[in-house]
């Protein structure tokens, strides 16, 4: 990214308009044009799998797995994994839940934002220190959400909330790949 496309995208995100974001920015990234106009799914039930995955029942009765876009929560067996799952459960518990999504991941899960009683549960996970902002996949987020989610993680870190109470928490991606504390990047970049 970079250049005028990002400026236009930021203006569109802050004014509430939507449109095609991307195009040729002079980089070799080869990014195709991206539309952030989400599909909206109403649900009749939600089951929390872990801190960044839910299974929802649509009004039709069909179920779908949803991976929360823009965050990466500790794995269930990882330090703070159970607390992260609890935090997400508290966000969706007894709430009217909708899913805003634009694509599926390689496991055929919807990638989306979980909205419970008008609360962005993805952002809530970051604010509570229950997840990292998943920067590796932030290109799927709106420019506004990228900034809001990154800032939420920074504030949670600075205040030692949740997993940030540990001085050197292990990123879930490092945990999944078997990296240990002797070769971690402690800046969590």
Coordinates of C-alpha atoms in Angstrom, one line a residue, residues 22-147:
X22 CA -6.7 -0.9 -3.7
X23 CA -5.5 -0.7 -7.2
X24 CA -2.0 0.0 -8.4
X25 CA 0.0 1.9 -5.8
X26 CA 3.3 1.5 -7.5
X27 CA 4.3 -1.4 -5.3
X28 CA 4.9 -5.0 -6.5
X29 CA 2.3 -6.4 -4.1
X30 CA -0.1 -7.3 -6.9
X31 CA -3.1 -6.5 -4.7
X32 CA -6.4 -6.8 -6.6
X33 CA -9.1 -4.2 -6.0
X34 CA -10.9 -4.8 -2.7
X35 CA -14.4 -4.0 -1.8
X36 CA -15.2 -3.6 1.9
X37 CA -19.0 -3.7 1.6
X38 CA -19.7 -6.5 3.9
X39 CA -22.3 -9.3 3.8
X40 CA -24.5 -9.1 6.9
X41 CA -25.7 -12.3 8.6
X42 CA -28.3 -12.3 11.3
X43 CA -28.0 -15.1 13.8
X44 CA -30.2 -17.0 16.2
X45 CA -27.5 -18.6 18.3
X46 CA -23.7 -18.3 19.0
X47 CA -21.3 -20.9 20.4
X48 CA -17.8 -19.6 21.3
X49 CA -15.1 -22.0 20.1
X50 CA -12.1 -20.0 21.4
X51 CA -11.0 -16.4 21.7
X52 CA -11.2 -15.7 18.0
X53 CA -13.7 -18.3 16.6
X54 CA -17.4 -18.7 17.0
X55 CA -20.0 -21.0 15.5
X56 CA -23.2 -19.2 14.6
X57 CA -26.7 -20.5 13.8
X58 CA -28.3 -18.5 11.0
X59 CA -32.0 -17.7 11.1
X60 CA -32.4 -20.4 8.5
X61 CA -31.0 -23.0 10.9
X62 CA -27.7 -23.4 9.0
X63 CA -24.5 -23.1 11.1
X64 CA -21.3 -21.4 10.1
X65 CA -17.9 -21.1 11.7
X66 CA -16.7 -17.5 11.9
X67 CA -13.0 -16.5 12.4
X68 CA -12.9 -13.0 13.9
X69 CA -11.3 -10.7 11.4
X70 CA -8.3 -8.6 12.5
X71 CA -7.5 -10.4 15.7
X72 CA -5.4 -13.5 16.8
X73 CA -6.3 -14.8 20.2
X74 CA -4.2 -17.2 22.3
X75 CA -4.8 -20.9 21.5
X76 CA -7.0 -22.7 24.1
X77 CA -4.0 -24.6 25.6
X78 CA -1.8 -21.5 25.5
X79 CA -1.4 -19.1 28.5
X80 CA -4.4 -16.7 28.6
X81 CA -6.3 -18.9 26.1
X82 CA -9.1 -19.8 28.5
X83 CA -9.5 -16.1 29.6
X84 CA -9.7 -15.0 26.0
X85 CA -12.4 -17.5 25.3
X86 CA -14.3 -16.3 28.4
X87 CA -14.0 -12.6 27.3
X88 CA -15.5 -13.4 23.9
X89 CA -18.3 -15.4 25.6
X90 CA -19.1 -12.4 27.8
X91 CA -19.3 -10.2 24.7
X92 CA -21.8 -12.4 22.8
X93 CA -23.7 -13.8 25.8
X94 CA -27.5 -13.0 25.7
X95 CA -26.9 -10.6 22.8
X96 CA -28.4 -10.0 19.4
X97 CA -25.5 -11.0 17.2
X98 CA -24.8 -10.2 13.6
X99 CA -21.8 -11.1 11.5
X100 CA -20.3 -8.7 8.9
X101 CA -18.1 -10.6 6.5
X102 CA -16.5 -10.3 3.1
X103 CA -14.6 -13.5 2.5
X104 CA -13.7 -17.0 3.7
X105 CA -10.4 -18.3 4.9
X106 CA -8.5 -21.4 3.8
X107 CA -10.5 -23.5 6.3
X108 CA -13.8 -22.3 4.7
X109 CA -14.7 -20.2 7.8
X110 CA -16.2 -16.8 7.3
X111 CA -13.8 -14.0 8.1
X112 CA -15.8 -11.3 9.8
X113 CA -16.7 -8.9 12.5
X114 CA -18.9 -10.2 15.3
X115 CA -21.3 -7.5 16.4
X116 CA -23.2 -8.2 19.7
X117 CA -25.8 -5.6 20.8
X118 CA -23.9 -3.0 18.6
X119 CA -20.6 -3.9 20.2
X120 CA -17.7 -4.9 18.0
X121 CA -16.5 -8.1 19.8
X122 CA -13.3 -8.3 17.7
X123 CA -12.3 -4.8 18.9
X124 CA -13.5 -5.6 22.5
X125 CA -11.1 -8.6 22.5
X126 CA -8.2 -6.2 21.8
X127 CA -9.4 -3.6 24.3
X128 CA -9.5 -6.3 27.1
X129 CA -6.0 -7.6 26.1
X130 CA -7.5 -10.9 25.0
X131 CA -5.9 -10.9 21.5
X132 CA -3.3 -9.4 19.2
X133 CA -4.2 -7.2 16.3
X134 CA -3.6 -9.7 13.4
X135 CA -1.5 -7.4 11.3
X136 CA -0.6 -10.2 8.8
X137 CA -4.2 -10.1 7.6
X138 CA -5.1 -6.5 8.2
X139 CA -5.4 -5.9 4.4
X140 CA -8.8 -7.6 4.7
X141 CA -10.0 -4.9 7.2
X142 CA -11.3 -1.5 6.4
X143 CA -8.7 1.2 6.8
X144 CA -10.6 2.6 9.8
X145 CA -10.7 -0.8 11.5
X146 CA -6.9 -1.3 10.9
X147 CA -6.2 1.9 12.8

